[in-house]
Amino acid sequence: MKRLLTVLLAAFMVLSLAACSDNGDSKGSAAEGKNTGEKKTIRGGIGLNDSHPQYLGLLKFKEIVEEKTNGDITVETYHSGQLGDDRTMTEALQLGSQEVTIPSTAPLANFVPEFSVFDFPFLFPSEEVADKVLDGEVGQKFLDKLDSQNLVGLAYWENGFRDVTNSKHAIATAADFKGLKLRTMENDLHLEAFRALGANPTPMAFTELFTAMQQKTVDGQENPLATIYLQKYYEVQSHVSNTHHIYSPFVFLMSKSFFDGLTEEQQKIVKDAAIEAGVYQRQLNREANEKYLTDLQEAGITYTEVTPEAREEMVKLVQPAIEKYTEKIGKETVQEVFDAIEAASK
């Protein structure tokens, strides 16, 4: 009996040691798997359709990330508001139920009010100046502000200079805005600026816009030429003018909870991919805007050139709105952006 108890005790100790060793190995394997083998999925959604340079940029991001991570991170892409509008998708990122979206700065200002400065009318004189400011120190400071909203800003992409279309008449001067019902994004600064020009701005979800113009709920809207053409607004609009009233950036956003769950190497990959895909997207966007102006005219829409003198009149009319929002955002913040634009313009 003693010999049997001794054998059983020895066997128990061996098994206990083996179990402890297995537990240690399992933990090590799990940790290694988290760093290199755990599969992750990014759901990236946008409001524009699958022909727009924004979506083509998202596909480029997918290509880079999946290649650089050897498939450890896969990217699912959704266009045409399949996951909701910009605000809905941004809120989904905050909740961790979606990983990526790329909104304009106008709806993003509902989360970080300082982003309203990028929607000041007639702020950027050119795309090249916008690139220098947004990709520089000032642009990064704004991206850093997103952290408090459980969001990570990885890069700036381009929506572009916004132009006005409508179904009533040509817009050549500020007086031509009077009484026009124009759809705008949900942004108080946009609303105030268009009221100053004499229009009747109406905030509305992007996904509802085509039907609203078709049914004459609104007379027109304002967007870059690529959006105007690819959304087929020429079917329900008869006039477009190069008002260039706002240069509108896109901000590549990622859910902070998702980003924080990535390894340092994966974080670098997604950030670098967002920047590289953004350079690609900007180039596509600029080429598209040139091409689509011709395509819009061939589709039957009338193009009206706004003269520098007429644009200067518009600048004066919206100045009170700029001054008001300078106070709201903070004079120091706004001045920093103005200084960066001046430096980039030299």
Tab-separated table of C-alpha atoms in Angstrom:
chain	number	residue	atom	x	y	z
A	1	MET	CA	0.000	0.000	0.000
A	2	LYS	CA	2.837	2.373	0.892
A	3	ARG	CA	4.562	1.559	-2.393
A	4	LEU	CA	1.304	2.230	-4.303
A	5	LEU	CA	0.793	5.567	-2.532
A	6	THR	CA	4.371	6.551	-3.331
A	7	VAL	CA	3.896	5.740	-7.029
A	8	LEU	CA	0.595	7.620	-7.185
A	9	LEU	CA	2.090	10.645	-5.431
A	10	ALA	CA	5.026	10.727	-7.841
A	11	ALA	CA	2.694	10.444	-10.816
A	12	PHE	CA	0.548	13.291	-9.478
A	13	MET	CA	3.616	15.542	-9.087
A	14	VAL	CA	4.768	14.802	-12.652
A	15	LEU	CA	1.330	15.579	-14.035
A	16	SER	CA	1.144	18.792	-11.991
A	17	LEU	CA	4.511	19.966	-13.280
A	18	ALA	CA	3.530	19.133	-16.839
A	19	ALA	CA	0.285	21.057	-16.473
A	20	CYS	CA	2.138	24.086	-15.152
A	21	SER	CA	4.566	23.861	-18.047
A	22	ASP	CA	1.684	23.546	-20.547
A	23	ASN	CA	-0.043	26.582	-19.070
A	24	GLY	CA	3.119	28.643	-19.434
A	25	ASP	CA	3.616	27.512	-23.017
A	26	SER	CA	-0.018	28.198	-23.864
A	27	LYS	CA	0.222	31.700	-22.527
A	28	GLY	CA	3.366	32.282	-24.549
A	29	SER	CA	1.713	30.958	-27.694
A	30	ALA	CA	-1.354	33.105	-27.126
A	31	ALA	CA	0.781	36.192	-26.695
A	32	GLU	CA	2.712	35.361	-29.854
A	33	GLY	CA	-0.558	34.784	-31.698
A	34	LYS	CA	-1.849	38.169	-30.598
A	35	ASN	CA	1.230	39.840	-32.004
A	36	THR	CA	1.623	37.986	-35.290
A	37	GLY	CA	-1.116	35.492	-35.995
A	38	GLU	CA	-4.415	36.958	-34.787
A	39	LYS	CA	-6.651	37.859	-37.707
A	40	LYS	CA	-8.302	41.271	-37.632
A	41	THR	CA	-10.897	42.865	-39.894
A	42	ILE	CA	-11.251	46.534	-40.790
A	43	ARG	CA	-14.680	47.602	-42.037
A	44	GLY	CA	-14.185	50.811	-43.981
A	45	GLY	CA	-17.276	52.728	-45.063
A	46	ILE	CA	-17.839	55.917	-47.095
A	47	GLY	CA	-20.875	57.794	-48.387
A	48	LEU	CA	-19.767	58.146	-52.024
A	49	ASN	CA	-20.168	55.507	-54.737
A	50	ASP	CA	-17.724	52.904	-55.973
A	51	SER	CA	-16.524	55.006	-58.925
A	52	HIS	CA	-15.402	57.969	-56.826
A	53	PRO	CA	-11.667	58.548	-56.188
A	54	GLN	CA	-12.393	58.272	-52.469
A	55	TYR	CA	-13.502	54.661	-52.877
A	56	LEU	CA	-10.590	53.885	-55.203
A	57	GLY	CA	-8.314	55.275	-52.490
A	58	LEU	CA	-9.967	52.993	-49.949
A	59	LEU	CA	-9.264	50.033	-52.242
A	60	LYS	CA	-5.607	51.133	-52.398
A	61	PHE	CA	-5.531	51.251	-48.578
A	62	LYS	CA	-6.948	47.713	-48.518
A	63	GLU	CA	-4.310	46.486	-50.965
A	64	ILE	CA	-1.417	47.962	-48.983
A	65	VAL	CA	-2.624	46.809	-45.548
A	66	GLU	CA	-3.411	43.252	-46.599
A	67	GLU	CA	-0.072	42.910	-48.377
A	68	LYS	CA	2.040	44.448	-45.602
A	69	THR	CA	0.367	42.386	-42.854
A	70	ASN	CA	0.480	39.161	-44.885
A	71	GLY	CA	-3.286	38.903	-44.563
A	72	ASP	CA	-3.341	39.234	-40.760
A	73	ILE	CA	-5.516	42.306	-41.299
A	74	THR	CA	-8.220	42.183	-43.949
A	75	VAL	CA	-10.133	45.252	-45.111
A	76	GLU	CA	-13.806	45.114	-46.070
A	77	THR	CA	-14.940	48.144	-48.102
A	78	TYR	CA	-18.432	49.645	-48.183
A	79	HIS	CA	-19.542	52.508	-50.424
A	80	SER	CA	-22.693	54.516	-51.149
A	81	GLY	CA	-23.641	54.933	-47.498
A	82	GLN	CA	-24.114	51.195	-46.962
A	83	LEU	CA	-23.020	51.630	-43.338
A	84	GLY	CA	-24.753	54.995	-42.852
A	85	ASP	CA	-23.934	58.662	-43.372
A	86	ASP	CA	-20.726	60.357	-42.198
A	87	ARG	CA	-22.033	61.134	-38.729
A	88	THR	CA	-23.490	57.666	-38.187
A	89	MET	CA	-20.250	55.980	-39.251
A	90	THR	CA	-18.107	58.306	-37.122
A	91	GLU	CA	-20.262	57.451	-34.096
A	92	ALA	CA	-19.855	53.760	-34.950
A	93	LEU	CA	-16.077	54.235	-34.796
A	94	GLN	CA	-16.427	55.791	-31.350
A	95	LEU	CA	-18.441	52.773	-30.196
A	96	GLY	CA	-15.999	50.316	-31.751
A	97	SER	CA	-18.630	48.759	-34.036
A	98	GLN	CA	-16.839	50.001	-37.195
A	99	GLU	CA	-13.150	50.543	-37.802
A	100	VAL	CA	-12.651	53.132	-40.584
A	101	THR	CA	-14.524	55.981	-42.243
A	102	ILE	CA	-13.347	59.040	-44.190
A	103	PRO	CA	-15.668	62.023	-43.617
A	104	SER	CA	-15.310	65.615	-44.718
A	105	THR	CA	-14.265	68.084	-42.038
A	106	ALA	CA	-17.745	69.691	-41.957
A	107	PRO	CA	-19.582	66.827	-40.202
A	108	LEU	CA	-16.439	66.065	-38.202
A	109	ALA	CA	-16.735	69.519	-36.612
A	110	ASN	CA	-19.738	68.135	-34.694
A	111	PHE	CA	-17.220	66.014	-32.767
A	112	VAL	CA	-14.213	68.373	-32.668
A	113	PRO	CA	-15.424	71.973	-33.193
A	114	GLU	CA	-11.951	73.244	-34.133
A	115	PHE	CA	-12.221	71.401	-37.461
A	116	SER	CA	-14.682	74.108	-38.524
A	117	VAL	CA	-11.716	76.295	-39.430
A	118	PHE	CA	-11.082	74.131	-42.498
A	119	ASP	CA	-14.592	74.959	-43.680
A	120	PHE	CA	-14.050	78.699	-43.638
A	121	PRO	CA	-15.204	79.990	-47.036
A	122	PHE	CA	-12.388	80.844	-49.446
A	123	LEU	CA	-9.720	79.697	-46.957
A	124	PHE	CA	-7.257	77.856	-49.211
A	125	PRO	CA	-6.047	79.541	-52.410
A	126	SER	CA	-4.994	76.268	-54.063
A	127	GLU	CA	-4.795	72.500	-53.632
A	128	GLU	CA	-1.009	72.686	-53.289
A	129	VAL	CA	-1.236	75.100	-50.355
A	130	ALA	CA	-3.878	72.891	-48.731
A	131	ASP	CA	-1.537	69.887	-49.027
A	132	LYS	CA	1.315	71.714	-47.303
A	133	VAL	CA	-0.842	72.924	-44.416
A	134	LEU	CA	-2.768	69.710	-43.836
A	135	ASP	CA	0.282	67.444	-44.111
A	136	GLY	CA	2.328	69.716	-41.887
A	137	GLU	CA	2.547	70.490	-38.180
A	138	VAL	CA	-0.748	72.379	-38.020
A	139	GLY	CA	-2.679	69.602	-39.725
A	140	GLN	CA	-1.240	67.047	-37.289
A	141	LYS	CA	-2.296	69.168	-34.306
A	142	PHE	CA	-5.878	68.910	-35.470
A	143	LEU	CA	-5.634	65.149	-35.964
A	144	ASP	CA	-4.314	64.840	-32.393
A	145	LYS	CA	-7.511	66.487	-31.091
A	146	LEU	CA	-9.511	63.449	-32.261
A	147	ASP	CA	-7.968	61.251	-29.565
A	148	SER	CA	-10.327	62.655	-26.924
A	149	GLN	CA	-13.290	61.505	-29.043
A	150	ASN	CA	-12.108	57.876	-29.178
A	151	LEU	CA	-10.987	58.463	-32.762
A	152	VAL	CA	-7.596	58.322	-34.461
A	153	GLY	CA	-6.888	60.618	-37.409
A	154	LEU	CA	-4.356	58.929	-39.675
A	155	ALA	CA	-4.226	61.213	-42.728
A	156	TYR	CA	-5.913	63.872	-44.825
A	157	TRP	CA	-7.419	62.912	-48.168
A	158	GLU	CA	-9.202	65.224	-50.588
A	159	ASN	CA	-12.823	65.988	-51.336
A	160	GLY	CA	-11.787	69.151	-53.171
A	161	PHE	CA	-13.048	72.603	-54.041
A	162	ARG	CA	-16.806	72.719	-53.746
A	163	ASP	CA	-18.970	74.195	-56.516
A	164	VAL	CA	-22.677	75.002	-56.644
A	165	THR	CA	-25.265	73.406	-58.929
A	166	ASN	CA	-28.952	74.249	-59.208
A	167	SER	CA	-31.994	73.766	-61.412
A	168	LYS	CA	-33.085	77.430	-61.547
A	169	HIS	CA	-30.511	79.713	-63.144
A	170	ALA	CA	-26.817	80.412	-63.611
A	171	ILE	CA	-24.804	81.666	-60.631
A	172	ALA	CA	-22.252	84.270	-61.717
A	173	THR	CA	-22.442	86.742	-58.821
A	174	ALA	CA	-23.459	86.798	-55.167
A	175	ALA	CA	-26.857	88.222	-56.148
A	176	ASP	CA	-27.643	84.982	-57.997
A	177	PHE	CA	-27.755	83.057	-54.715
A	178	LYS	CA	-30.794	84.962	-53.508
A	179	GLY	CA	-33.677	82.683	-52.554
A	180	LEU	CA	-32.096	79.444	-53.795
A	181	LYS	CA	-32.833	76.396	-51.636
A	182	LEU	CA	-29.456	74.694	-51.388
A	183	ARG	CA	-28.681	71.453	-49.605
A	184	THR	CA	-25.650	71.697	-47.327
A	185	MET	CA	-23.920	69.379	-44.896
A	186	GLU	CA	-24.856	69.462	-41.226
A	187	ASN	CA	-22.486	72.274	-40.326
A	188	ASP	CA	-23.524	75.575	-38.752
A	189	LEU	CA	-20.737	77.535	-40.441
A	190	HIS	CA	-21.849	76.330	-43.892
A	191	LEU	CA	-25.419	77.314	-43.101
A	192	GLU	CA	-24.454	80.774	-41.911
A	193	ALA	CA	-22.176	81.423	-44.901
A	194	PHE	CA	-24.868	80.536	-47.429
A	195	ARG	CA	-27.416	82.686	-45.607
A	196	ALA	CA	-24.948	85.563	-45.861
A	197	LEU	CA	-24.852	84.999	-49.621
A	198	GLY	CA	-28.655	85.203	-49.729
A	199	ALA	CA	-29.420	81.504	-50.198
A	200	ASN	CA	-31.785	79.355	-48.166
A	201	PRO	CA	-29.514	76.497	-46.984
A	202	THR	CA	-31.053	73.204	-45.925
A	203	PRO	CA	-28.981	70.549	-44.092
A	204	MET	CA	-29.724	67.068	-45.383
A	205	ALA	CA	-28.140	63.603	-45.415
A	206	PHE	CA	-26.098	62.989	-48.543
A	207	THR	CA	-28.001	59.792	-49.295
A	208	GLU	CA	-31.271	61.764	-49.540
A	209	LEU	CA	-29.963	64.493	-51.839
A	210	PHE	CA	-30.629	63.120	-55.333
A	211	THR	CA	-34.273	62.407	-54.542
A	212	ALA	CA	-34.688	65.819	-52.904
A	213	MET	CA	-33.431	67.567	-56.054
A	214	GLN	CA	-35.516	65.308	-58.276
A	215	GLN	CA	-38.648	66.144	-56.307
A	216	LYS	CA	-37.720	69.875	-56.145
A	217	THR	CA	-37.521	69.813	-52.359
A	218	VAL	CA	-34.272	71.723	-52.867
A	219	ASP	CA	-33.109	73.704	-55.888
A	220	GLY	CA	-29.501	72.674	-55.731
A	221	GLN	CA	-26.453	71.633	-53.769
A	222	GLU	CA	-22.702	72.173	-53.469
A	223	ASN	CA	-20.014	69.541	-53.932
A	224	PRO	CA	-16.778	68.977	-55.845
A	225	LEU	CA	-17.152	68.178	-59.554
A	226	ALA	CA	-16.239	64.511	-59.156
A	227	THR	CA	-19.138	64.004	-56.746
A	228	ILE	CA	-21.507	66.031	-58.923
A	229	TYR	CA	-20.757	63.919	-61.975
A	230	LEU	CA	-20.470	60.476	-60.402
A	231	GLN	CA	-23.712	60.934	-58.451
A	232	LYS	CA	-25.360	61.874	-61.774
A	233	TYR	CA	-26.650	65.196	-60.484
A	234	TYR	CA	-26.691	66.407	-64.092
A	235	GLU	CA	-29.894	64.382	-64.456
A	236	VAL	CA	-31.713	66.712	-62.035
A	237	GLN	CA	-29.620	69.919	-62.251
A	238	SER	CA	-29.118	72.334	-65.140
A	239	HIS	CA	-26.407	74.768	-63.939
A	240	VAL	CA	-22.965	74.508	-62.342
A	241	SER	CA	-20.642	77.381	-61.381
A	242	ASN	CA	-17.014	77.252	-60.272
A	243	THR	CA	-17.723	79.074	-57.015
A	244	HIS	CA	-14.844	77.188	-55.328
A	245	HIS	CA	-16.322	78.549	-52.103
A	246	ILE	CA	-14.752	75.908	-49.847
A	247	TYR	CA	-11.821	73.513	-50.151
A	248	SER	CA	-13.048	70.389	-48.403
A	249	PRO	CA	-10.575	67.832	-47.009
A	250	PHE	CA	-11.431	64.256	-46.100
A	251	VAL	CA	-10.073	62.938	-42.778
A	252	PHE	CA	-9.093	59.272	-42.643
A	253	LEU	CA	-10.437	58.085	-39.285
A	254	MET	CA	-9.919	54.865	-37.368
A	255	SER	CA	-11.635	53.676	-34.211
A	256	LYS	CA	-9.269	54.314	-31.306
A	257	SER	CA	-10.256	51.124	-29.539
A	258	PHE	CA	-9.362	49.147	-32.679
A	259	PHE	CA	-6.132	51.079	-33.302
A	260	ASP	CA	-5.013	50.583	-29.684
A	261	GLY	CA	-5.554	46.831	-30.100
A	262	LEU	CA	-3.042	46.635	-32.936
A	263	THR	CA	0.646	45.876	-32.464
A	264	GLU	CA	3.075	48.762	-32.935
A	265	GLU	CA	4.078	47.285	-36.281
A	266	GLN	CA	0.452	47.046	-37.407
A	267	GLN	CA	-0.233	50.608	-36.258
A	268	LYS	CA	2.646	51.838	-38.406
A	269	ILE	CA	1.392	49.818	-41.382
A	270	VAL	CA	-2.154	51.244	-41.253
A	271	LYS	CA	-0.909	54.817	-40.747
A	272	ASP	CA	1.586	54.579	-43.601
A	273	ALA	CA	-1.081	52.954	-45.782
A	274	ALA	CA	-3.562	55.756	-45.063
A	275	ILE	CA	-0.952	58.350	-46.056
A	276	GLU	CA	0.198	56.490	-49.199
A	277	ALA	CA	-3.360	55.776	-50.326
A	278	GLY	CA	-4.195	59.434	-49.635
A	279	VAL	CA	-1.491	60.673	-52.022
A	280	TYR	CA	-2.884	58.303	-54.640
A	281	GLN	CA	-6.467	59.436	-53.947
A	282	ARG	CA	-5.630	63.138	-54.187
A	283	GLN	CA	-4.031	62.657	-57.584
A	284	LEU	CA	-7.016	60.670	-58.866
A	285	ASN	CA	-9.374	63.296	-57.501
A	286	ARG	CA	-7.629	66.175	-59.248
A	287	GLU	CA	-7.533	64.348	-62.550
A	288	ALA	CA	-11.210	63.451	-62.157
A	289	ASN	CA	-12.304	67.020	-61.409
A	290	GLU	CA	-10.647	68.243	-64.621
A	291	LYS	CA	-12.244	65.501	-66.679
A	292	TYR	CA	-15.708	65.729	-65.160
A	293	LEU	CA	-16.135	69.422	-65.913
A	294	THR	CA	-16.059	68.500	-69.599
A	295	ASP	CA	-18.255	65.461	-69.008
A	296	LEU	CA	-20.866	67.525	-67.167
A	297	GLN	CA	-21.123	69.962	-70.038
A	298	GLU	CA	-21.425	67.112	-72.523
A	299	ALA	CA	-24.225	65.709	-70.348
A	300	GLY	CA	-26.130	68.974	-70.864
A	301	ILE	CA	-25.369	71.016	-67.769
A	302	THR	CA	-24.538	74.712	-68.296
A	303	TYR	CA	-21.190	75.859	-66.889
A	304	THR	CA	-20.745	79.421	-65.582
A	305	GLU	CA	-17.361	80.933	-64.767
A	306	VAL	CA	-17.211	83.085	-61.623
A	307	THR	CA	-14.854	86.011	-62.141
A	308	PRO	CA	-12.265	87.008	-59.515
A	309	GLU	CA	-14.228	90.222	-58.926
A	310	ALA	CA	-17.463	88.324	-58.308
A	311	ARG	CA	-15.691	85.918	-55.969
A	312	GLU	CA	-14.197	88.827	-54.039
A	313	GLU	CA	-17.725	90.150	-53.474
A	314	MET	CA	-18.699	86.751	-52.054
A	315	VAL	CA	-15.659	86.831	-49.767
A	316	LYS	CA	-16.803	90.151	-48.293
A	317	LEU	CA	-20.345	88.917	-47.692
A	318	VAL	CA	-19.239	85.848	-45.705
A	319	GLN	CA	-16.664	87.745	-43.628
A	320	PRO	CA	-19.048	88.268	-40.659
A	321	ALA	CA	-19.583	84.492	-40.471
A	322	ILE	CA	-15.816	83.933	-40.475
A	323	GLU	CA	-15.355	86.487	-37.690
A	324	LYS	CA	-18.134	84.901	-35.633
A	325	TYR	CA	-16.654	81.424	-35.889
A	326	THR	CA	-13.161	82.709	-35.243
A	327	GLU	CA	-14.445	83.744	-31.805
A	328	LYS	CA	-16.092	80.346	-31.293
A	329	ILE	CA	-13.115	78.267	-32.384
A	330	GLY	CA	-10.502	80.481	-30.751
A	331	LYS	CA	-8.488	83.303	-32.270
A	332	GLU	CA	-5.161	81.618	-31.543
A	333	THR	CA	-6.164	78.394	-33.315
A	334	VAL	CA	-7.540	80.221	-36.346
A	335	GLN	CA	-4.499	82.513	-36.567
A	336	GLU	CA	-2.196	79.494	-36.514
A	337	VAL	CA	-3.995	78.123	-39.581
A	338	PHE	CA	-3.896	81.500	-41.339
A	339	ASP	CA	-0.159	81.783	-40.640
A	340	ALA	CA	0.456	78.281	-41.999
A	341	ILE	CA	-1.462	79.136	-45.180
A	342	GLU	CA	0.538	82.320	-45.632
A	343	ALA	CA	3.830	80.445	-45.186
A	344	ALA	CA	2.744	77.693	-47.586
A	345	SER	CA	1.716	80.254	-50.201
A	346	LYS	CA	5.201	81.752	-50.517
